XYZ file of C-alpha atoms in Angstrom:
653
model
C 0.000 0.000 0.000
C 1.193 3.470 -0.806
C 0.946 6.120 1.857
C -0.517 8.787 -0.389
C -1.773 9.410 -3.885
C 1.434 11.357 -4.552
C 3.399 8.119 -4.101
C 1.043 6.419 -6.559
C 1.780 9.206 -9.048
C 5.530 8.744 -8.597
C 5.241 5.013 -9.160
C 3.225 5.537 -12.324
C 5.733 8.063 -13.638
C 8.596 5.584 -13.145
C 6.809 2.845 -15.056
C 7.273 4.123 -18.626
C 9.385 6.222 -20.939
C 8.605 9.834 -20.057
C 9.960 11.987 -22.839
C 8.439 10.412 -25.954
C 5.031 11.815 -26.847
C 3.546 8.535 -28.074
C 5.349 6.078 -25.806
C 2.705 5.932 -23.124
C -0.845 7.271 -23.048
C -2.466 7.820 -19.737
C -6.057 6.873 -20.412
C -7.397 5.704 -17.074
C -7.055 8.791 -14.950
C -5.913 12.367 -15.047
C -4.938 14.415 -12.107
C -6.612 17.419 -10.690
C -5.345 19.499 -7.839
C -6.159 22.582 -5.975
C -3.465 25.161 -6.466
C -2.578 27.242 -3.510
C -3.897 30.760 -3.542
C -1.396 32.943 -5.336
C -0.661 35.484 -2.648
C 2.263 37.825 -2.258
C 5.282 36.241 -0.672
C 7.395 37.856 1.987
C 10.443 37.202 -0.193
C 9.846 40.525 -1.926
C 9.180 42.394 1.291
C 5.378 42.002 1.088
C 3.063 40.623 3.665
C 0.726 37.889 2.459
C -2.527 39.178 1.018
C -5.516 37.974 2.936
C -8.711 36.766 1.399
C -7.328 35.647 -1.980
C -9.596 32.999 -3.490
C -8.266 29.536 -4.194
C -8.023 28.573 -7.869
C -8.476 25.043 -9.159
C -5.788 23.883 -11.577
C -5.989 20.684 -13.596
C -2.921 18.655 -14.405
C -2.995 17.257 -17.956
C -0.466 14.700 -19.144
C -1.870 14.604 -22.676
C -4.244 17.031 -24.382
C -7.826 15.913 -24.776
C -7.732 13.232 -22.080
C -10.930 11.632 -20.903
C -11.862 9.896 -17.729
C -12.514 10.734 -14.107
C -10.398 13.324 -12.371
C -8.741 12.175 -9.187
C -8.259 14.793 -6.468
C -4.704 14.790 -5.245
C -3.906 16.364 -1.883
C -0.271 16.693 -1.030
C 0.090 15.188 2.429
C 3.863 15.357 2.719
C 5.875 18.516 2.941
C 8.040 19.086 -0.138
C 11.687 19.638 0.607
C 13.456 22.165 -1.639
C 16.688 20.195 -1.361
C 17.634 16.632 -0.691
C 19.305 16.272 2.748
C 21.323 13.350 1.394
C 22.879 15.479 -1.357
C 26.707 15.462 -1.135
C 28.498 18.673 -0.137
C 29.863 21.041 -2.776
C 33.473 19.888 -2.490
C 32.423 16.340 -3.452
C 30.293 17.616 -6.359
C 33.035 19.831 -7.803
C 34.510 17.146 -10.120
C 31.111 16.711 -11.731
C 30.776 20.410 -12.594
C 34.379 20.598 -13.766
C 33.827 17.660 -16.087
C 30.508 19.128 -17.250
C 32.177 22.297 -18.508
C 34.413 20.194 -20.763
C 31.404 18.695 -22.577
C 30.921 20.165 -26.058
C 27.707 18.454 -27.155
C 24.548 16.973 -25.604
C 25.952 13.467 -26.175
C 29.046 14.331 -24.130
C 26.807 15.435 -21.266
C 24.743 12.237 -21.391
C 27.899 10.114 -21.408
C 29.221 12.048 -18.402
C 26.033 11.407 -16.431
C 26.969 7.719 -16.112
C 30.154 8.475 -14.137
C 28.677 10.354 -11.194
C 26.071 9.509 -8.532
C 22.551 10.778 -8.997
C 21.552 14.150 -7.577
C 18.608 16.464 -8.076
C 20.983 19.318 -8.878
C 22.840 17.212 -11.449
C 19.671 16.914 -13.536
C 19.230 20.669 -13.867
C 22.928 21.249 -14.521
C 23.084 18.565 -17.226
C 19.995 19.848 -19.039
C 21.250 23.431 -18.917
C 24.693 22.416 -20.189
C 23.113 20.415 -23.029
C 21.212 23.515 -24.079
C 24.321 25.713 -23.778
C 26.348 23.442 -26.064
C 23.807 23.825 -28.893
C 23.686 27.629 -28.862
C 26.772 28.190 -31.000
C 26.098 25.370 -33.455
C 24.870 25.925 -36.978
C 21.244 25.063 -37.688
C 22.156 21.879 -39.522
C 24.586 20.749 -36.833
C 22.049 21.511 -34.107
C 19.400 19.361 -35.766
C 21.880 16.493 -36.090
C 23.044 16.708 -32.464
C 19.492 16.943 -31.114
C 18.475 13.875 -33.091
C 21.402 11.958 -31.586
C 20.362 13.205 -28.167
C 16.771 11.979 -28.535
C 18.009 8.571 -29.686
C 20.463 8.225 -26.793
C 19.312 5.875 -24.005
C 20.802 8.201 -21.423
C 18.351 10.948 -22.361
C 15.398 8.723 -21.487
C 17.022 7.963 -18.144
C 17.687 11.659 -17.555
C 14.028 12.517 -18.206
C 13.006 9.682 -15.899
C 15.144 11.139 -13.143
C 13.803 14.655 -13.804
C 10.198 13.498 -13.429
C 10.967 11.300 -10.405
C 13.042 13.872 -8.515
C 10.971 16.927 -9.467
C 9.204 16.878 -6.090
C 12.550 17.134 -4.260
C 14.232 19.692 -6.529
C 14.940 23.243 -5.467
C 12.850 25.945 -7.121
C 15.704 27.254 -9.253
C 16.544 23.728 -10.465
C 12.906 23.201 -11.416
C 12.612 26.325 -13.557
C 16.017 25.860 -15.200
C 15.186 22.233 -16.023
C 11.915 23.314 -17.623
C 13.601 26.104 -19.602
C 16.333 23.791 -20.898
C 13.837 21.124 -21.993
C 11.751 23.657 -23.906
C 14.851 25.095 -25.580
C 16.062 21.595 -26.505
C 12.795 20.919 -28.293
C 11.186 18.436 -25.899
C 7.450 18.458 -26.587
C 5.492 20.169 -23.850
C 2.816 17.456 -24.094
C 5.225 14.861 -22.653
C 4.738 13.761 -19.074
C 8.145 14.953 -17.919
C 7.369 18.548 -18.965
C 3.866 18.343 -17.534
C 5.278 16.969 -14.277
C 7.650 19.925 -13.990
C 4.767 22.291 -14.674
C 2.674 20.569 -12.010
C 5.381 20.847 -9.340
C 6.102 24.468 -10.286
C 2.421 25.209 -9.708
C 2.892 24.024 -6.124
C 6.047 26.119 -5.659
C 5.222 29.277 -7.620
C 4.174 31.197 -4.515
C 7.551 30.494 -2.876
C 9.761 31.549 -5.828
C 11.945 34.637 -5.793
C 12.422 37.178 -8.575
C 15.088 35.201 -10.393
C 13.084 31.964 -10.495
C 9.963 33.768 -11.678
C 11.976 35.478 -14.418
C 13.305 32.125 -15.683
C 9.808 30.640 -15.481
C 8.456 33.565 -17.482
C 11.073 32.885 -20.157
C 9.925 29.273 -20.395
C 6.223 30.092 -20.577
C 6.864 32.670 -23.280
C 8.030 29.952 -25.670
C 5.302 27.428 -24.790
C 1.982 26.861 -26.497
C -1.262 27.318 -24.610
C -2.364 24.387 -22.501
C -4.213 23.951 -19.214
C -1.080 23.900 -17.079
C 0.619 26.722 -18.994
C -2.474 28.899 -18.733
C -2.687 28.183 -15.016
C 0.913 29.298 -14.478
C 0.449 32.405 -16.589
C -2.588 33.324 -14.536
C -0.575 32.649 -11.379
C 2.119 35.082 -12.483
C -0.490 37.723 -13.272
C -2.028 37.346 -9.817
C 1.387 37.527 -8.174
C 2.319 40.637 -10.156
C -0.707 42.582 -8.912
C 0.856 42.778 -5.444
C 4.547 42.465 -6.274
C 5.104 45.030 -9.036
C 6.253 47.730 -6.623
C 8.787 45.352 -5.055
C 10.544 44.374 -8.305
C 14.061 45.792 -8.349
C 15.546 43.973 -11.353
C 14.935 45.437 -14.807
C 15.528 42.049 -16.445
C 12.922 40.415 -14.202
C 10.431 43.202 -14.922
C 10.872 42.870 -18.682
C 10.543 39.079 -18.519
C 7.279 39.507 -16.629
C 6.026 42.012 -19.180
C 6.642 39.532 -21.986
C 4.897 36.629 -20.280
C 1.900 38.758 -19.246
C 0.902 38.860 -22.915
C -1.684 40.764 -24.899
C -4.708 39.171 -23.230
C -3.965 40.596 -19.791
C -6.034 43.432 -18.269
C -5.051 46.893 -19.458
C -4.522 48.210 -15.932
C -1.927 45.486 -15.250
C -0.048 46.352 -18.436
C -0.006 50.044 -17.516
C 1.201 49.279 -14.002
C 4.140 47.348 -15.439
C 4.869 50.145 -17.941
C 4.739 52.794 -15.198
C 7.108 50.723 -13.063
C 9.498 50.463 -16.022
C 9.239 54.233 -16.605
C 10.315 54.861 -13.014
C 13.448 52.747 -13.604
C 14.601 54.257 -16.929
C 17.608 55.935 -15.321
C 19.004 52.433 -14.654
C 18.476 51.170 -18.212
C 21.495 49.833 -20.081
C 21.501 49.964 -23.928
C 20.184 46.363 -24.173
C 17.433 47.237 -21.666
C 16.219 50.044 -23.953
C 16.028 47.696 -26.919
C 14.433 44.903 -24.900
C 11.772 47.307 -23.612
C 10.464 47.761 -27.160
C 10.099 43.983 -27.502
C 8.481 43.721 -24.059
C 5.867 46.355 -24.832
C 5.227 44.722 -28.209
C 4.691 41.383 -26.449
C 2.078 43.067 -24.248
C 0.571 44.973 -27.176
C 0.838 48.266 -25.269
C 1.864 51.495 -27.029
C 3.017 53.421 -23.958
C 4.398 56.555 -25.590
C 6.207 58.137 -22.587
C 8.304 55.012 -22.075
C 8.886 54.485 -25.805
C 10.003 58.104 -26.230
C 12.598 57.761 -23.459
C 13.958 54.505 -24.890
C 13.960 55.935 -28.431
C 16.046 58.904 -27.343
C 18.625 56.695 -25.624
C 18.837 54.319 -28.602
C 19.213 57.220 -31.039
C 22.059 58.672 -28.951
C 23.903 55.333 -28.729
C 22.859 53.682 -31.988
C 26.456 52.599 -32.713
C 26.355 50.243 -29.704
C 23.624 48.040 -31.148
C 24.210 45.110 -33.523
C 21.997 44.417 -36.508
C 19.527 42.053 -34.841
C 18.829 44.462 -31.982
C 18.244 47.453 -34.265
C 15.954 45.409 -36.474
C 14.050 44.143 -33.414
C 13.431 47.751 -32.348
C 12.052 48.686 -35.786
C 9.851 45.586 -35.943
C 8.485 46.370 -32.473
C 7.711 49.935 -33.646
C 5.748 48.472 -36.540
C 3.781 46.132 -34.256
C 3.038 48.947 -31.797
C 2.263 51.474 -34.566
C 4.765 53.796 -32.952
C 6.839 56.168 -35.062
C 9.695 58.378 -33.938
C 11.433 60.442 -36.605
C 14.597 60.971 -34.565
C 14.969 57.225 -33.932
C 14.385 56.251 -37.570
C 16.741 58.946 -38.862
C 19.505 57.925 -36.458
C 19.279 54.263 -37.473
C 19.243 55.012 -41.216
C 22.154 57.489 -40.938
C 24.187 54.978 -38.931
C 23.606 52.288 -41.577
C 24.642 54.718 -44.334
C 27.798 55.793 -42.479
C 28.800 52.153 -41.945
C 27.332 50.881 -45.197
C 30.195 48.590 -46.184
C 29.802 46.450 -43.053
C 26.199 45.483 -43.875
C 25.269 42.637 -46.211
C 22.568 42.864 -48.867
C 20.191 40.811 -46.718
C 20.643 43.131 -43.756
C 20.141 46.312 -45.794
C 17.039 44.886 -47.483
C 15.548 43.925 -44.102
C 16.126 47.469 -42.895
C 14.533 48.940 -46.026
C 11.500 46.644 -45.958
C 10.869 47.475 -42.296
C 11.260 51.205 -42.946
C 8.748 50.921 -45.786
C 6.279 49.190 -43.475
C 6.716 52.120 -41.086
C 6.166 54.606 -43.910
C 9.606 56.171 -43.419
C 11.773 57.056 -46.424
C 15.537 56.763 -45.766
C 16.619 58.625 -48.897
C 20.383 58.394 -48.328
C 20.187 54.655 -47.622
C 18.114 54.079 -50.774
C 20.677 55.977 -52.868
C 23.580 54.026 -51.355
C 21.919 50.671 -51.939
C 20.957 51.592 -55.509
C 24.609 52.372 -56.181
C 25.617 48.952 -54.839
C 23.000 47.263 -57.054
C 24.375 49.019 -60.120
C 27.813 47.584 -59.314
C 26.803 44.075 -58.182
C 23.309 43.241 -59.382
C 24.181 39.549 -59.744
C 24.465 39.233 -55.948
C 20.684 39.604 -55.488
C 18.312 36.660 -55.286
C 14.827 36.706 -56.778
C 13.319 37.439 -53.376
C 15.795 40.294 -52.904
C 14.886 41.820 -56.258
C 11.155 41.791 -55.529
C 11.759 43.334 -52.098
C 13.934 46.065 -53.637
C 11.296 46.914 -56.241
C 8.604 46.988 -53.581
C 10.539 49.432 -51.414
C 11.579 51.786 -54.227
C 8.103 51.870 -55.793
C 6.017 52.228 -52.617
C 8.320 54.883 -51.160
C 8.285 56.682 -54.548
C 12.025 57.264 -54.457
C 13.472 59.191 -57.381
C 17.034 58.210 -58.315
C 17.212 61.152 -60.749
C 20.099 60.622 -63.203
C 20.561 56.973 -62.192
C 16.885 56.096 -62.502
C 16.874 54.565 -65.974
C 20.119 52.665 -65.458
C 18.793 51.279 -62.172
C 15.537 50.080 -63.758
C 17.345 48.436 -66.674
C 19.797 46.700 -64.317
C 17.049 45.334 -62.080
C 15.036 44.209 -65.105
C 17.977 42.246 -66.507
C 18.474 40.578 -63.137
C 14.788 39.614 -63.066
C 14.949 38.202 -66.583
C 17.699 35.817 -65.465
C 15.134 34.191 -63.123
C 12.385 34.106 -65.748
C 12.471 30.328 -66.184
C 11.752 29.593 -62.511
C 9.763 32.584 -61.322
C 6.251 31.852 -60.018
C 3.135 33.508 -61.444
C 2.516 35.541 -58.287
C 6.107 36.765 -58.043
C 6.061 37.707 -61.731
C 2.907 39.766 -61.197
C 4.460 41.477 -58.161
C 7.630 42.376 -60.053
C 5.818 43.715 -63.131
C 3.356 45.660 -60.968
C 6.129 47.349 -58.944
C 7.961 48.239 -62.161
C 4.729 49.689 -63.562
C 4.390 51.886 -60.480
C 7.834 53.226 -61.392
C 6.566 53.767 -64.994
C 8.797 51.086 -66.448
C 7.327 48.382 -68.687
C 9.815 45.654 -69.729
C 8.431 43.839 -72.756
C 10.023 40.461 -71.977
C 8.434 40.250 -68.525
C 5.061 41.402 -69.852
C 5.088 38.781 -72.611
C 5.754 36.100 -70.015
C 2.968 37.441 -67.790
C 0.443 37.745 -70.629
C 0.773 34.163 -71.778
C -2.778 32.709 -71.840
C -2.145 30.044 -69.217
C -0.415 32.439 -66.822
C -2.982 35.200 -67.218
C -5.971 32.859 -66.849
C -4.500 31.433 -63.655
C -3.937 34.932 -62.232
C -7.440 36.062 -63.187
C -8.841 33.015 -61.411
C -6.777 33.713 -58.309
C -7.803 37.364 -58.494
C -11.386 36.339 -57.780
C -10.233 34.725 -54.532
C -7.352 36.926 -53.420
C -7.715 40.651 -52.863
C -3.961 41.208 -53.218
C -3.818 39.544 -56.645
C -6.845 41.543 -57.762
C -5.241 44.823 -56.690
C -2.021 43.889 -58.470
C -3.870 43.198 -61.717
C -5.921 46.372 -61.338
C -2.855 48.552 -60.746
C -1.001 47.027 -63.693
C -3.992 47.450 -66.022
C -4.378 51.123 -65.071
C -0.703 51.843 -65.636
C -0.778 50.165 -69.054
C -3.870 52.057 -70.190
C -3.048 55.497 -68.784
C 0.747 55.646 -69.129
C 0.465 54.298 -72.707
C 3.956 52.769 -73.033
C 5.333 51.913 -76.477
C 4.388 48.242 -76.591
C 2.711 45.877 -79.060
C -1.127 46.128 -78.899
C -1.647 42.804 -77.055
C 0.416 44.170 -74.140
C -1.339 47.517 -73.668
C -4.080 46.204 -71.348
C -5.233 43.065 -69.574
C -8.001 41.430 -71.571
C -11.144 40.187 -69.834
C -10.250 42.100 -66.660
C -13.073 44.022 -65.036
C -12.224 46.730 -62.510
C -14.511 46.136 -59.517
C -16.835 48.979 -58.571
C -15.984 50.755 -55.309
C -17.845 49.343 -52.332
C -19.048 52.777 -51.210
C -18.565 56.427 -51.984
C -15.677 58.011 -50.142
C -16.514 61.007 -47.933
C -15.495 64.447 -49.181
C -13.420 66.625 -46.889
C -16.070 69.254 -46.212
C -13.683 71.696 -44.556
C -11.468 71.878 -47.639
C -14.517 71.963 -49.924
C -15.981 74.994 -48.102
C -12.712 76.922 -48.375
C -12.427 76.131 -52.093
C -15.993 77.310 -52.695
C -15.303 80.505 -50.805
C -12.345 81.199 -53.084
C -13.735 80.215 -56.528
C -17.507 80.167 -55.974
C -20.075 77.359 -55.897
C -20.646 77.150 -59.646
C -16.988 76.422 -60.377
C -16.742 73.402 -58.068
C -17.807 69.836 -58.764
C -17.450 67.510 -55.767
C -16.969 63.724 -55.482
C -15.513 62.900 -58.888
C -14.441 59.295 -59.631
C -11.980 58.923 -62.498
C -11.495 55.566 -64.256
C -13.676 53.980 -61.612
C -10.726 54.078 -59.188
C -9.301 57.535 -58.514
C -11.436 59.580 -56.128
C -11.183 63.386 -56.318
C -12.657 65.481 -53.512
C -13.544 68.319 -55.863
C -12.752 69.605 -59.356
C -12.501 73.319 -60.200
C -13.680 73.865 -63.765
C -13.788 77.694 -64.254
C -12.312 80.848 -62.757
C -15.168 83.327 -62.961
C -15.564 83.859 -59.250
C -11.864 84.109 -58.459
C -11.508 87.659 -59.725
C -14.723 88.736 -57.956
C -13.561 87.371 -54.586
C -9.863 88.240 -54.791
C -9.850 91.256 -57.159
C -8.921 91.521 -60.837
C -5.299 91.849 -61.855
C -3.879 93.487 -64.957
C -1.648 90.454 -65.432
C -3.986 87.471 -65.853
C -1.162 84.964 -65.405
C -2.428 84.300 -61.893
C -6.024 83.475 -62.874
C -7.438 80.124 -63.896
C -8.009 79.446 -67.533
C -11.505 78.384 -68.511
C -10.363 75.131 -70.101
C -8.170 74.160 -67.126
C -9.366 71.542 -64.649
C -7.915 71.506 -61.154
C -8.318 68.320 -59.107
C -8.236 68.991 -55.362
C -7.148 65.805 -53.594
C -7.162 65.390 -49.785
C -5.271 62.176 -48.988
C -4.924 60.837 -45.412
C -1.656 61.304 -43.553
C -0.520 57.699 -44.190
C -0.403 58.473 -47.927
C 2.718 60.532 -47.255
C 6.106 59.374 -46.082
C 6.462 59.814 -42.339
C 7.746 63.243 -41.349
C 7.229 64.799 -44.791
C 4.666 65.606 -47.486
C 6.369 63.306 -49.994
C 3.598 61.149 -51.569
C 3.998 57.390 -51.278
C 3.626 54.921 -54.153
C -0.126 54.682 -54.730
C -0.696 58.402 -54.223
C 2.226 59.241 -56.515
C 0.784 57.033 -59.264
C -2.631 58.643 -58.790
C -1.141 62.128 -59.228
C 0.768 60.965 -62.314
C -2.340 59.491 -63.914
C -4.560 62.492 -63.122
C -2.009 64.706 -64.849
C -2.147 62.489 -67.938
C -5.945 62.703 -67.850
C -5.700 66.488 -68.176
C -5.927 67.596 -64.550
C -3.758 70.027 -62.702
C -3.565 68.393 -59.298
C -3.634 70.261 -55.998
C -2.569 68.138 -53.055
C -3.904 69.261 -49.658
C -2.109 67.620 -46.696
C -5.069 67.280 -44.349
C -2.924 66.576 -41.288
C -1.366 70.042 -41.690
C -4.497 71.804 -42.928
C -6.637 70.880 -39.907
C -4.243 72.581 -37.467
C -4.420 76.009 -39.163
C -6.658 78.963 -38.373
C -9.463 79.948 -40.766
C -7.410 82.743 -42.298
C -4.395 80.472 -42.728
C -6.561 77.777 -44.339
C -7.867 80.219 -46.941
C -4.373 81.490 -47.625
C -3.018 77.942 -47.973
C -5.708 76.780 -50.442
C -5.445 80.012 -52.448
C -1.688 79.556 -52.725
C -2.115 75.944 -53.873
C -4.751 76.805 -56.481
C -3.101 79.998 -57.780
C 0.643 79.668 -57.131
C 1.534 82.076 -59.969
C -0.716 84.795 -58.571
C 0.900 84.414 -55.161
C 4.309 84.728 -56.781
C 3.224 87.874 -58.679
C 1.841 89.476 -55.525
C 5.059 88.713 -53.641
C 7.158 90.263 -56.406
C 4.954 93.402 -56.422
C 5.293 93.837 -52.653
C 9.044 93.287 -52.876
C 9.425 95.905 -55.655
C 7.373 98.449 -53.682
C 9.512 97.885 -50.615
C 12.683 98.387 -52.659
C 11.348 101.688 -54.059
C 10.498 102.864 -50.575
C-alpha cells in the first residue's frame, strides 16, 4: 500500500518512458489538484494578502484526455533540497567535467560516471542547451536527433520526473527552460510533471526563479497547465510590481503577461518600467520595445525615453537588436522620426559592413513604417548598379517593392537602375512563379517602367488565366492586376497592342462612396464660388477626387482683378483637389507614397492640374491660414506675382 496518492503518481511516472510523446498514453485517470492561492510572498518584502480565493488547476499529461479526475492532496511537505545530497566539495569534479562537454551526447555520457543528484539533472539539461547555442542550424538538428536517440536521455528525463518533487525551485525552472529550448514536446509527461510541481512552488519563488519561469512560458503553447501558471504570475504581479528591483525580471514579466492581460496590469508594469529608466542599459532600452510589443501596449512616454537613448547610442547596437526595435515599432504602430533617422544614418555611415540581406531587411521594415531613408536608398541603388548579380529573386522583388512604394526618385541613375534590375529579373524568368512575376511587373509599372520580356511572359494565356482566377479569390492579386492594367492604359507605353491592357479584366466597382473633406470643400468654394466646383468625382472607376474646379469666374470677384492674368485660372483648365490621409505621405514629410504618386501621375495624364492638400497640416491652421493655404495651392503664380509686387514696392520705398 502506498501512503498517499502522490506516491502512486511517482510510481506511475517511473513505469514508462517519459519523454516520448507517443510512448505511453495515460487513459485511465488524469490528475486534478487545488493550487494554492497565489498570494504575495514575503520574499519581496510584502506581507501575504488575505482573502485571496483559491483557484483550481488541472494537471494534464496529454491534451484531450478523458476519464474521471482524481483529487490529489499533497500530504507530505516538499523539501526544496535533498538532505542526502553530497556537499559542494564532493560535487566539484562533476561540474568541472561538465564544462568540458561540447555536445549533448558528451553530457549524457558524463552522467553515467557520477552519482545521482537532483541538482545534477538541472545542470546537465542546462549544459546540453548551452552546447547547442553556438552550433549551426544543420549541426544543431543532427546533435538533437542523436540526443533523442540516446538511451541516457530517457534515463535523464526519468530522473527529472521522479526527482521533481525534491528539486529546489531554481533547479525546477532551469530544467523546464532547458527542456523547452532543446525541443522536448510540452505534451510529454516529464514537462507536464515539472509544470505541475512548479504550480505548487510558484508562490515560494523569488524574482530570479519567476523570471526564468516567465522565459519558459513565453516559448510554450497554450495548454491547461501553462495557462494556469500564466494566470498565477499575473495574480502575483498585482501585489509584487512595486517590489521588483531587477529590470531584467520586470521585462521578462512584461513579456509573459501577454496581450490578453487586463489593461490596468499592463499600464502598471509600464509605469514601473518608466520609473526605472535611469538604470536602463543599452540592451534594456532595446528589450523594452520587444516587451511592450509582447504586451501589445503602445506606452508613448516610455517608448520616447527609450527611443532617445537608442538614437544617442545607436552605434552600440548590432543588426539584430536594431531590427528588433524597428519591428516592435511596426507592431506597436509607434513612429519616432529621430529614432528612424539615427538608425538610417548609422547604416549609411557604416554601409560597407552590412550585407545585402541586412540592408534589405532594414529597407523593408522602414517601408512598413512609412519612413523614407533617402540616403540609404541611394547608397543601396549604387551597390545594385555595381553588383546586381548578388541579389536573389526574393531580394529583387523586395527592392522593387521598397523603391516603388516609397516613390524614391534616383534622378540621373533612374533609368540605369531600372534596366539593371530588369535584366536581373529576366535571369530568373524560367523559374519565377506567377505571383512573383505579377508582383515584379506591378512594382515596375508603379515606377513607370514596362519591360516587354516580362510582360510577354505574364500575358501568356495560361499564366494570365490562372492569375485572373486567383484574383477572384485573393484581394492582393486583384489589386495587383488592377494597378497594372491602369498603368498600361493610362501611361500608354510603347508596346505591341496585345500588351497595352489586360483582356477580360473588369475593374470592380468601389464598395461605397468616399466622404469628401467638407472643410477643404468649403474653403475652395469661398475662393472660386459654388458654380466652379464639382465635388466627389471618380476617375477611371478608381481615382477619387474630392472636388474639381472647372472655371475661374468667381476668383476675380472674390480676390480682385489683376492686370496680369497669369495668376487666374483658364476656362479650359481643370484643377483636381485631392485630400489624402496622412498615411499616404512618407512619415515626417509631405512626400507622396507609391499609390498616391501614381494617382497624381495618372490624373495629370488625364488632363488635370492636381492640388494636393495635406489634411494633417491643414486641420491645425486657423481659418485665415486655411484660406491662404488653399489660395496659394490653387493659384501659385498669382501668389508669386503678388510677392514680387510687394518686394518691388519695398525696394522703391
